[in-house]
């Protein structure tokens, strides 16, 4: 045995240090001892785990150093930076040596070979050039043994292509190469040899071993199928060699390392973005590594590392701590590095330590250096533009011989993304350039008028790039918010003077004009400066300054501070533009005199309230724009500017440029006065404002402010919340905080100030003081700790995305919550800790009940099932308290985003779609809700399938307007008729080469068929239609159309056209009456169009042959020609085919009796004879009727209608006015004319009716008679005369001596009195012998009039009320 040690007897004496000669001799002995042995033999009993030295093709084994590293995946290996040593040629390798795992090698074990010192935590160098984030280096580890809180679907837990199986990964296997001088040996099955090598410091001291070393080896050999022997190695190292089947030999070596190896602690920095992939879903990946290697792995908590602005920054790292023996730690390190390599083949990194002043030089003129870095590399470099400082100004110019000290800006960084190796190369190149810049760059400062700064920059910084290219120097300008005029020039010392000269040349090429705004209105009531300041503020809000700059290609510089003189400076390269801009500005100023602007002092406390309650109202009602201070919150001036009542938006308003007239000035002042009064009305009558302050411990300051917000969040809109401000007491005492932590002997306090209305301030202060006392009492219990078990598998849900859920619990219950390996620890006041515990336990129970369903649904149905903006899915989620997650695709991402990515009470967003198939829909939530949601979603799927039949109809694009119709009526009618979804292409959709566009139809099979048939019919009719134009003299258009369109309708119907009103309007289109156009357009099928055109031409020909004859007919007989509603005239025109023009009532003189006939000569003759005969046969009889009986006989016109209908006799009064109707008192609705009851109101009684009777004798009717003239055929006039005499006798009798007026509370019940077809009211008339008139316009609440005897009208009233009562029941 080498070194005097064997597996059977191991010397307990220390192994002496060997000389170099002795070590060389041992190597030769070892080589000789192993030559007759066959190494790397395949174990036929273990075919599943072949030795790693055997490849699929040529059996070439890697070196030991190469083999101890975890192989990369194909993607990562192709992008891994070449940093390993060159691989030794297989011809020079010795394949007979057993596999050696050299734990002292810095290449193989970077954290283990540390010499004789006691092991300590070591950081493994990063391969991706990353750096640690601030504040995470000492983060408290979370997810011990891999039970991390963050959910992820990392693929690192399953082997990928090119990655060894866990067995070959976890063991250190390396087959030595076969040298050319050594013959090949036949492998012996079951004989595999591997070694591990330890430095003495990596072994436990003898007094810490549980058993002597030889006994440890003996026990391991006894239990294992392999044999382990101990040998001495070079430099005092100890080698343990295991021989036997592959798995047995490896397991035996692991057991040796566990028994005799000392505990190692290794820190591996990994990119922050890789953290979830190291942990895996519910800790599966890190737990698998722990199980395979036996090492303990600690990953920092998510809430300690998840910084929002670092999500896409791979230069930020965290430290993963690995604890275990040397072998376990090394194997765990390899697996973690493998995951890192796979996940960081492309990286995103930020360079945070580079001052902004170097950015122009790093980018180069026109970004030339960036292009050079990116050229030929898979990398993108972004260098922010820097020509104006924002927060951090450049340093002052250094003393002679000194270089300036530039400081990096924390908010602006250079970003590099792309291939890892290429990104690292780009980073190294940039860092090298930065070091060179630190030695060369200096600065100089130059004061130049601010108005010329913009021209030095040029359009999009072109001047700066040119300056950098020509002089090698860059310029840094001050921001607009700073009043300094100092430019900073950076560059090499020898080039500064050249750059300064060029900058001055650019500056002096500008033309400048100055405008004293205050001088233009020096007599303003508030003073010229105040008016100019308000006007400038208004024009800035209206973006007038920017418009002027664009219009005149100029730069307008305003005063830097409010206290500065109000002088505007206009700069331009073109002197003419300077003059034009100045002239336009003067016009603007003159158009806005002090009468157009008004400043109203209002306490800043009310400003926000006025903005919310008055701004829009004042604009709409008075045309006044209200401006509140934005920058200076303590400025009390509210500016009112008159703009006019028609201003809709800022973009629509055109600033006036004309001096206002006196009338306009009066309008300004009136509107401004009304607007000011409205503003004052919002604050008048409120309590006096007051302030109240109290001290709060700094640690409770944020809680007090949040509590104040909570107390006021439910105030009504009319109430103004109390303003709450908080400042550090140190700042008030003259020691403003510098942003650094100050150490003081006494507790630091904050001063909280409440300002508002008197009572509200006192009320809020009292509540906050009570809250403060409770908070102080809670602080005494901060040390209380409650711990309990929580299912580790739900830890990530409890934490939520970026810790949002656990932070919510912390804020809600005011406690500290820590999660560690399935155990939750809550620290805080007892009551609050118990509440938080109860809620978290309830969450765990809820999650235990959670179920997940994965439905296979074809992607083509997803969009319809999701609904517009997720409407369908949101409804399911709200109804069943579940989450429905559709796969993210281009088709539904915009709708789906709002419904699947939001956080929820049960753990925030758990959507991780990287492994979700395109046809999978995931439902997750409480079991019952998930089951019901699944069933409803499947029903929705079936409905979607049933309604997803589609069809397409091709139509001419020119037909679309007629298909859509005015306001979409035609298309909506088609949708309603068929029930199908019809999508018409828009105006932007281009037609095909034939001018046709497709109309998409979707719905059920029947709906699609009906819609397709309907559209195809319309399309065919349109395609077959022709259009013809007929010129017809305008004088014939009216006759051609006919009364109410009757002539043209009959003409179209006779030609075979449609009777539909809309189709008729499309078929024949007449020009507008007021136009001079005389063309009539006829459109439709060719046969119909030809017939219509022929009929029109025939009609015109006939009209051209017409004659006109005038008949003298007395005006009182005109009604015989007209008839009721013009029916007699229409009948005559239709019968004789003539046009009859009867004079109007307004005509005077001889024209009043002239009736004109137009038509064919024969038709005119026939019509003339008939009309004369009709007028001649009329007989008139005059009867004098007492005026007091007139209304009783006429019966509201009923008697006249009976004479006309029964006897064809008309009645007139020979020009006399009928007597006024009797005054019946109140005939309007009861209840003081209140609104009619609703249809839903109860109608249990009618006690609210009104009843009034009047005797005819009491009517105030003039005495005397009124003439009734009866006109009609002789025999009919006699009959009408008899009927009138009988009516006079009845009216004068005693039966009709009274009139009753009945008003019901709900006039809509009048319909029950009339009955169907008037049956009810006729029955009441017969029964009572009374005349009953029900008003037609029931909505006006007029009375029902009953005429008859006193007893009769009372009986009629009772019957009516009874009828209404019965109908209501």
PDB file of C-alpha atoms in Angstrom, residues 707-832:
ATOM      1  CA  UNK A 707     -54.097  56.797   9.627  1.00  0.00           C
ATOM      2  CA  UNK A 708     -55.003  60.404   8.800  1.00  0.00           C
ATOM      3  CA  UNK A 709     -55.659  59.382   5.208  1.00  0.00           C
ATOM      4  CA  UNK A 710     -57.826  56.470   6.314  1.00  0.00           C
ATOM      5  CA  UNK A 711     -59.881  58.689   8.628  1.00  0.00           C
ATOM      6  CA  UNK A 712     -60.716  61.082   5.768  1.00  0.00           C
ATOM      7  CA  UNK A 713     -61.125  58.738   2.831  1.00  0.00           C
ATOM      8  CA  UNK A 714     -64.945  58.612   3.121  1.00  0.00           C
ATOM      9  CA  UNK A 715     -65.587  62.362   3.293  1.00  0.00           C
ATOM     10  CA  UNK A 716     -68.338  63.657   0.970  1.00  0.00           C
ATOM     11  CA  UNK A 717     -67.162  65.628  -2.096  1.00  0.00           C
ATOM     12  CA  UNK A 718     -68.374  68.906  -0.622  1.00  0.00           C
ATOM     13  CA  UNK A 719     -66.135  68.548   2.425  1.00  0.00           C
ATOM     14  CA  UNK A 720     -62.499  69.583   2.244  1.00  0.00           C
ATOM     15  CA  UNK A 721     -60.136  67.161   3.993  1.00  0.00           C
ATOM     16  CA  UNK A 722     -57.673  68.403   6.552  1.00  0.00           C
ATOM     17  CA  UNK A 723     -54.169  68.850   5.160  1.00  0.00           C
ATOM     18  CA  UNK A 724     -51.590  66.725   6.952  1.00  0.00           C
ATOM     19  CA  UNK A 725     -47.885  67.509   6.670  1.00  0.00           C
ATOM     20  CA  UNK A 726     -44.946  66.060   8.529  1.00  0.00           C
ATOM     21  CA  UNK A 727     -41.364  67.294   8.864  1.00  0.00           C
ATOM     22  CA  UNK A 728     -38.438  66.157  10.909  1.00  0.00           C
ATOM     23  CA  UNK A 729     -37.873  68.060  14.121  1.00  0.00           C
ATOM     24  CA  UNK A 730     -34.209  68.312  13.192  1.00  0.00           C
ATOM     25  CA  UNK A 731     -35.134  70.136   9.990  1.00  0.00           C
ATOM     26  CA  UNK A 732     -37.304  72.597  11.917  1.00  0.00           C
ATOM     27  CA  UNK A 733     -34.483  73.271  14.354  1.00  0.00           C
ATOM     28  CA  UNK A 734     -32.146  74.255  11.581  1.00  0.00           C
ATOM     29  CA  UNK A 735     -30.516  70.886  10.958  1.00  0.00           C
ATOM     30  CA  UNK A 736     -32.062  69.672   7.735  1.00  0.00           C
ATOM     31  CA  UNK A 737     -31.600  66.026   7.029  1.00  0.00           C
ATOM     32  CA  UNK A 738     -28.929  65.243   4.494  1.00  0.00           C
ATOM     33  CA  UNK A 739     -30.237  61.842   3.577  1.00  0.00           C
ATOM     34  CA  UNK A 740     -27.751  60.060   5.811  1.00  0.00           C
ATOM     35  CA  UNK A 741     -28.637  58.339   9.045  1.00  0.00           C
ATOM     36  CA  UNK A 742     -28.032  60.650  12.001  1.00  0.00           C
ATOM     37  CA  UNK A 743     -27.063  59.211  15.345  1.00  0.00           C
ATOM     38  CA  UNK A 744     -28.603  61.147  18.237  1.00  0.00           C
ATOM     39  CA  UNK A 745     -28.747  60.420  21.917  1.00  0.00           C
ATOM     40  CA  UNK A 746     -32.465  61.187  22.163  1.00  0.00           C
ATOM     41  CA  UNK A 747     -35.260  59.699  20.026  1.00  0.00           C
ATOM     42  CA  UNK A 748     -35.765  61.654  16.788  1.00  0.00           C
ATOM     43  CA  UNK A 749     -39.271  63.117  16.452  1.00  0.00           C
ATOM     44  CA  UNK A 750     -41.389  64.465  13.619  1.00  0.00           C
ATOM     45  CA  UNK A 751     -43.713  67.443  13.795  1.00  0.00           C
ATOM     46  CA  UNK A 752     -47.130  66.679  12.304  1.00  0.00           C
ATOM     47  CA  UNK A 753     -49.200  69.696  11.251  1.00  0.00           C
ATOM     48  CA  UNK A 754     -52.950  69.601  10.669  1.00  0.00           C
ATOM     49  CA  UNK A 755     -54.531  72.490   8.772  1.00  0.00           C
ATOM     50  CA  UNK A 756     -58.151  72.857   7.916  1.00  0.00           C
ATOM     51  CA  UNK A 757     -61.520  73.960   9.218  1.00  0.00           C
ATOM     52  CA  UNK A 758     -61.717  74.398  12.955  1.00  0.00           C
ATOM     53  CA  UNK A 759     -64.004  71.511  13.934  1.00  0.00           C
ATOM     54  CA  UNK A 760     -62.504  69.066  11.440  1.00  0.00           C
ATOM     55  CA  UNK A 761     -58.989  69.793  12.693  1.00  0.00           C
ATOM     56  CA  UNK A 762     -60.017  69.194  16.314  1.00  0.00           C
ATOM     57  CA  UNK A 763     -61.878  66.015  15.415  1.00  0.00           C
ATOM     58  CA  UNK A 764     -59.009  64.576  13.380  1.00  0.00           C
ATOM     59  CA  UNK A 765     -56.439  65.605  15.996  1.00  0.00           C
ATOM     60  CA  UNK A 766     -58.416  63.818  18.695  1.00  0.00           C
ATOM     61  CA  UNK A 767     -58.599  60.641  16.615  1.00  0.00           C
ATOM     62  CA  UNK A 768     -54.907  60.765  15.781  1.00  0.00           C
ATOM     63  CA  UNK A 769     -53.956  61.292  19.411  1.00  0.00           C
ATOM     64  CA  UNK A 770     -55.968  58.224  20.391  1.00  0.00           C
ATOM     65  CA  UNK A 771     -54.321  56.276  17.594  1.00  0.00           C
ATOM     66  CA  UNK A 772     -50.915  57.530  18.735  1.00  0.00           C
ATOM     67  CA  UNK A 773     -51.550  56.367  22.299  1.00  0.00           C
ATOM     68  CA  UNK A 774     -52.580  52.928  21.020  1.00  0.00           C
ATOM     69  CA  UNK A 775     -49.524  52.817  18.762  1.00  0.00           C
ATOM     70  CA  UNK A 776     -47.238  53.659  21.681  1.00  0.00           C
ATOM     71  CA  UNK A 777     -48.871  50.928  23.738  1.00  0.00           C
ATOM     72  CA  UNK A 778     -48.378  48.521  20.849  1.00  0.00           C
ATOM     73  CA  UNK A 779     -44.701  49.404  20.744  1.00  0.00           C
ATOM     74  CA  UNK A 780     -44.336  48.012  24.257  1.00  0.00           C
ATOM     75  CA  UNK A 781     -45.501  44.635  22.941  1.00  0.00           C
ATOM     76  CA  UNK A 782     -43.312  44.609  19.845  1.00  0.00           C
ATOM     77  CA  UNK A 783     -41.198  41.859  21.310  1.00  0.00           C
ATOM     78  CA  UNK A 784     -44.073  39.375  21.418  1.00  0.00           C
ATOM     79  CA  UNK A 785     -43.513  36.515  18.979  1.00  0.00           C
ATOM     80  CA  UNK A 786     -46.079  34.015  17.722  1.00  0.00           C
ATOM     81  CA  UNK A 787     -45.014  31.090  15.558  1.00  0.00           C
ATOM     82  CA  UNK A 788     -46.996  28.371  13.852  1.00  0.00           C
ATOM     83  CA  UNK A 789     -46.767  25.912  10.990  1.00  0.00           C
ATOM     84  CA  UNK A 790     -47.839  26.849   7.493  1.00  0.00           C
ATOM     85  CA  UNK A 791     -47.751  24.524   4.465  1.00  0.00           C
ATOM     86  CA  UNK A 792     -44.471  25.218   2.706  1.00  0.00           C
ATOM     87  CA  UNK A 793     -46.070  24.519  -0.663  1.00  0.00           C
ATOM     88  CA  UNK A 794     -48.211  27.647  -0.217  1.00  0.00           C
ATOM     89  CA  UNK A 795     -45.399  29.895   1.023  1.00  0.00           C
ATOM     90  CA  UNK A 796     -44.992  31.541  -2.357  1.00  0.00           C
ATOM     91  CA  UNK A 797     -48.700  32.333  -2.476  1.00  0.00           C
ATOM     92  CA  UNK A 798     -48.532  33.917   0.956  1.00  0.00           C
ATOM     93  CA  UNK A 799     -45.606  36.086  -0.080  1.00  0.00           C
ATOM     94  CA  UNK A 800     -47.099  37.062  -3.439  1.00  0.00           C
ATOM     95  CA  UNK A 801     -45.494  38.720  -6.365  1.00  0.00           C
ATOM     96  CA  UNK A 802     -42.536  40.760  -5.124  1.00  0.00           C
ATOM     97  CA  UNK A 803     -43.813  40.259  -1.605  1.00  0.00           C
ATOM     98  CA  UNK A 804     -47.021  42.210  -2.231  1.00  0.00           C
ATOM     99  CA  UNK A 805     -49.293  39.878  -0.217  1.00  0.00           C
ATOM    100  CA  UNK A 806     -47.095  39.498   2.828  1.00  0.00           C
ATOM    101  CA  UNK A 807     -46.455  43.229   2.830  1.00  0.00           C
ATOM    102  CA  UNK A 808     -50.195  43.773   2.737  1.00  0.00           C
ATOM    103  CA  UNK A 809     -50.590  41.631   5.843  1.00  0.00           C
ATOM    104  CA  UNK A 810     -47.749  43.484   7.530  1.00  0.00           C
ATOM    105  CA  UNK A 811     -49.372  46.856   6.860  1.00  0.00           C
ATOM    106  CA  UNK A 812     -52.877  45.692   7.713  1.00  0.00           C
ATOM    107  CA  UNK A 813     -51.971  44.172  11.088  1.00  0.00           C
ATOM    108  CA  UNK A 814     -48.880  46.270  11.876  1.00  0.00           C
ATOM    109  CA  UNK A 815     -46.690  43.247  12.585  1.00  0.00           C
ATOM    110  CA  UNK A 816     -43.514  41.679  11.282  1.00  0.00           C
ATOM    111  CA  UNK A 817     -43.957  38.374   9.450  1.00  0.00           C
ATOM    112  CA  UNK A 818     -41.111  35.998   8.626  1.00  0.00           C
ATOM    113  CA  UNK A 819     -41.377  32.708   6.723  1.00  0.00           C
ATOM    114  CA  UNK A 820     -38.739  30.037   7.238  1.00  0.00           C
ATOM    115  CA  UNK A 821     -38.974  26.434   6.082  1.00  0.00           C
ATOM    116  CA  UNK A 822     -42.700  25.920   6.598  1.00  0.00           C
ATOM    117  CA  UNK A 823     -42.800  27.919   9.811  1.00  0.00           C
ATOM    118  CA  UNK A 824     -44.239  31.430  10.170  1.00  0.00           C
ATOM    119  CA  UNK A 825     -43.069  33.795  12.851  1.00  0.00           C
ATOM    120  CA  UNK A 826     -45.156  36.890  13.648  1.00  0.00           C
ATOM    121  CA  UNK A 827     -43.675  39.574  15.829  1.00  0.00           C
ATOM    122  CA  UNK A 828     -45.791  42.387  17.186  1.00  0.00           C
ATOM    123  CA  UNK A 829     -48.565  43.290  19.648  1.00  0.00           C
ATOM    124  CA  UNK A 830     -50.453  40.283  20.958  1.00  0.00           C
ATOM    125  CA  UNK A 831     -53.885  41.176  19.623  1.00  0.00           C
ATOM    126  CA  UNK A 832     -52.611  42.155  16.180  1.00  0.00           C
TER     127      UNK A 832
END
